Short mmCIF file of C-alpha atoms in Angstrom, two decimals:
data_model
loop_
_atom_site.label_atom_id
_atom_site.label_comp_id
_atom_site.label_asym_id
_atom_site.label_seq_id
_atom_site.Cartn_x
_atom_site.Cartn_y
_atom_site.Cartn_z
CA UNK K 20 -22.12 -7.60 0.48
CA UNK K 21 -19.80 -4.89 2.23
CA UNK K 22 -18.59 -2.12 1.04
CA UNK K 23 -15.70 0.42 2.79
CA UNK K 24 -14.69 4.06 1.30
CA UNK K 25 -12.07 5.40 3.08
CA UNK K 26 -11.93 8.61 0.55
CA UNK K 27 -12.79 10.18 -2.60
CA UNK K 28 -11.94 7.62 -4.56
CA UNK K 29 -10.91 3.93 -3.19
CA UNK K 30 -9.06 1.76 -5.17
CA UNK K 31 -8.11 -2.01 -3.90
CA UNK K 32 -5.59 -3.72 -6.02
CA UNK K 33 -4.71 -7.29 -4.07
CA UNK K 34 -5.32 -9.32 -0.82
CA UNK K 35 -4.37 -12.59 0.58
CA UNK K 36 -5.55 -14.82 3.20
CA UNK K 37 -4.09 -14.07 6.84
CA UNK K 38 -3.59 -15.99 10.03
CA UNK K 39 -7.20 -15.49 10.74
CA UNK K 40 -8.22 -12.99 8.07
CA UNK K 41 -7.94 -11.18 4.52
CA UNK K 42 -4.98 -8.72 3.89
CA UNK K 43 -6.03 -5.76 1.10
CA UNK K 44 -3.46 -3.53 -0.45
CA UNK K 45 -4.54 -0.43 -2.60
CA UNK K 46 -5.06 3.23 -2.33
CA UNK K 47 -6.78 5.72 -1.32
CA UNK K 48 -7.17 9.16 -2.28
CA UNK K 49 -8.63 12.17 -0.83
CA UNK K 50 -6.09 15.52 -1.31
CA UNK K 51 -3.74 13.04 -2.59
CA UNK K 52 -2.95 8.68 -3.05
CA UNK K 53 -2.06 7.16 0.30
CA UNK K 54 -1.62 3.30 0.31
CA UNK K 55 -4.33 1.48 2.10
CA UNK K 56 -4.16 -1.45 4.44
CA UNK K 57 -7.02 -3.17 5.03
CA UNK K 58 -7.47 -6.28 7.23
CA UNK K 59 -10.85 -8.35 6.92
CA UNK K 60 -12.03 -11.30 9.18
CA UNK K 61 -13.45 -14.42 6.87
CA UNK K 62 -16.88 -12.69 7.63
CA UNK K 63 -16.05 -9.57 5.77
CA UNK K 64 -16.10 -7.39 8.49
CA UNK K 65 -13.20 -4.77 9.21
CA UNK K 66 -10.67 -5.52 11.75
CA UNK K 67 -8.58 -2.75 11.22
CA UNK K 68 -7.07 0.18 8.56
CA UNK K 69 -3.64 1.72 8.13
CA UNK K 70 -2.75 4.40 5.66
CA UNK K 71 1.01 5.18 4.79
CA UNK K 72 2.41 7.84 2.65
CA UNK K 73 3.14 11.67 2.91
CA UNK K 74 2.73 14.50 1.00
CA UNK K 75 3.05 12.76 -2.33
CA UNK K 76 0.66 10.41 -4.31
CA UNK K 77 1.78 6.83 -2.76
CA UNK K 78 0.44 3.49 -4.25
CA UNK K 79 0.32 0.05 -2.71
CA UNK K 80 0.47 -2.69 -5.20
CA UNK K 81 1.58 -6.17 -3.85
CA UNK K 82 1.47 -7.51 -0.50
CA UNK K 83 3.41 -10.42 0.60
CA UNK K 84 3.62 -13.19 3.58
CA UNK K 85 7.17 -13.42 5.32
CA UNK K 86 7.63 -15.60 8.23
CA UNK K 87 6.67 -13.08 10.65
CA UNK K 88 4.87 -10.46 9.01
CA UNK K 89 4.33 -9.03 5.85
CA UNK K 90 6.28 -6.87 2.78
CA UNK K 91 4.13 -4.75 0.72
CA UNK K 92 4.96 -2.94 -2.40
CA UNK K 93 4.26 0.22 -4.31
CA UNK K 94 5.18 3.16 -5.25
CA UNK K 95 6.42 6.76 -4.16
CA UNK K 96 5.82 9.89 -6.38
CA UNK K 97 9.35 11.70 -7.17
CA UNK K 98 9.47 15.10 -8.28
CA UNK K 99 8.71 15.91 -11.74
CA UNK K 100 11.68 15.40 -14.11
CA UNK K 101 12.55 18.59 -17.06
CA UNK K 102 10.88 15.06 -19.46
CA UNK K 103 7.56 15.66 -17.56
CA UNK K 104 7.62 12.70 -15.67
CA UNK K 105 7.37 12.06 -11.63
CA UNK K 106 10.53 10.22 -11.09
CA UNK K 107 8.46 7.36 -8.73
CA UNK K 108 10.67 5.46 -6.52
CA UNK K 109 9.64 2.03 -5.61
CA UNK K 110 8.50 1.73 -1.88
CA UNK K 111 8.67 -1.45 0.10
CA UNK K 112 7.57 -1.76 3.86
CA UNK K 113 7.73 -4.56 6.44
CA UNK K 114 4.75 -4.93 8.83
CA UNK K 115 3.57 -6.99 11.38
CA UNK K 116 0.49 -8.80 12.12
CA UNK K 117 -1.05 -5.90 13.24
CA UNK K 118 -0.04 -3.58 10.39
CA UNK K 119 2.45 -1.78 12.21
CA UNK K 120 5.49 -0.85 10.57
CA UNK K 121 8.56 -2.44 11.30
CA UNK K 122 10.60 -1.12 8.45
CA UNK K 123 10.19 0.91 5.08
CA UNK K 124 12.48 1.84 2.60
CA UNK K 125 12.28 4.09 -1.28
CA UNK K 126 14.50 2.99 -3.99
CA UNK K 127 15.05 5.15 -6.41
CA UNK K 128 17.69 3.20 -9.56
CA UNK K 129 16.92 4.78 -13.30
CA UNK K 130 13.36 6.58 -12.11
CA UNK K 131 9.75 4.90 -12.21
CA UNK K 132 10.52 2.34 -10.70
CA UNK K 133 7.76 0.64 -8.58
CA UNK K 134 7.26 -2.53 -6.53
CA UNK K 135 5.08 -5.44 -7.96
CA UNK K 136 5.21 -9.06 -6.41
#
């Protein structure tokens, strides 16, 4: 059994399989939620880690295979509405193979919105 902590608290929501690996989404939280990236071989062991977020709580949800690369999905805190809400826009991000970022973008329609797949 293996087990990673990348903060105070850890929280790993999905995976799927990779070329030659596992793919987990999720966040992580030490002064704030940052999404995590992990990326496993089939032996469990870590390849690699990316975080992505700023100062606001971000959340990675979903992760998805595209024919070169991969989407993932979450969530971006907004700031806090006169209703006491956050206002989170959904986040969606293309990356590689390699988890680098080729492209992310925040929508932001009606407030809370979020990205599930």
């Amino acid at each position: 059994m293996k087990v990673y902590s990348f903060g105070i608290e850890t929280v790993p929501v999905a995976g799927i399989s990779a070329e030659d690996g596992i793919l987990i989404i999720g966040s992580v939280r030490n002064e704030n939620y940052k999404i995590m990236l992990l990326k496993l071989n089939y032996e469990g062991e870590l390849e690699w880690f990316k975080f992505f977020g700023g100062k606001d709580d971000w959340e990675g949800h979903s992760i998805a295979r595209v024919s070169d690369g991969y989407l993932i999905g979450g969530a971006v805190e907004g700031i806090a509405t006169p209703e006491g809400g956050k206002a989170w826009k959904a986040y969606l991000a293309k990356i590689n193979k390699n988890g680098k970022s080729v492209w992310e973008r925040k929508y932001r329609i009606l407030g809370n919105e979020c990205v599930y797949s």
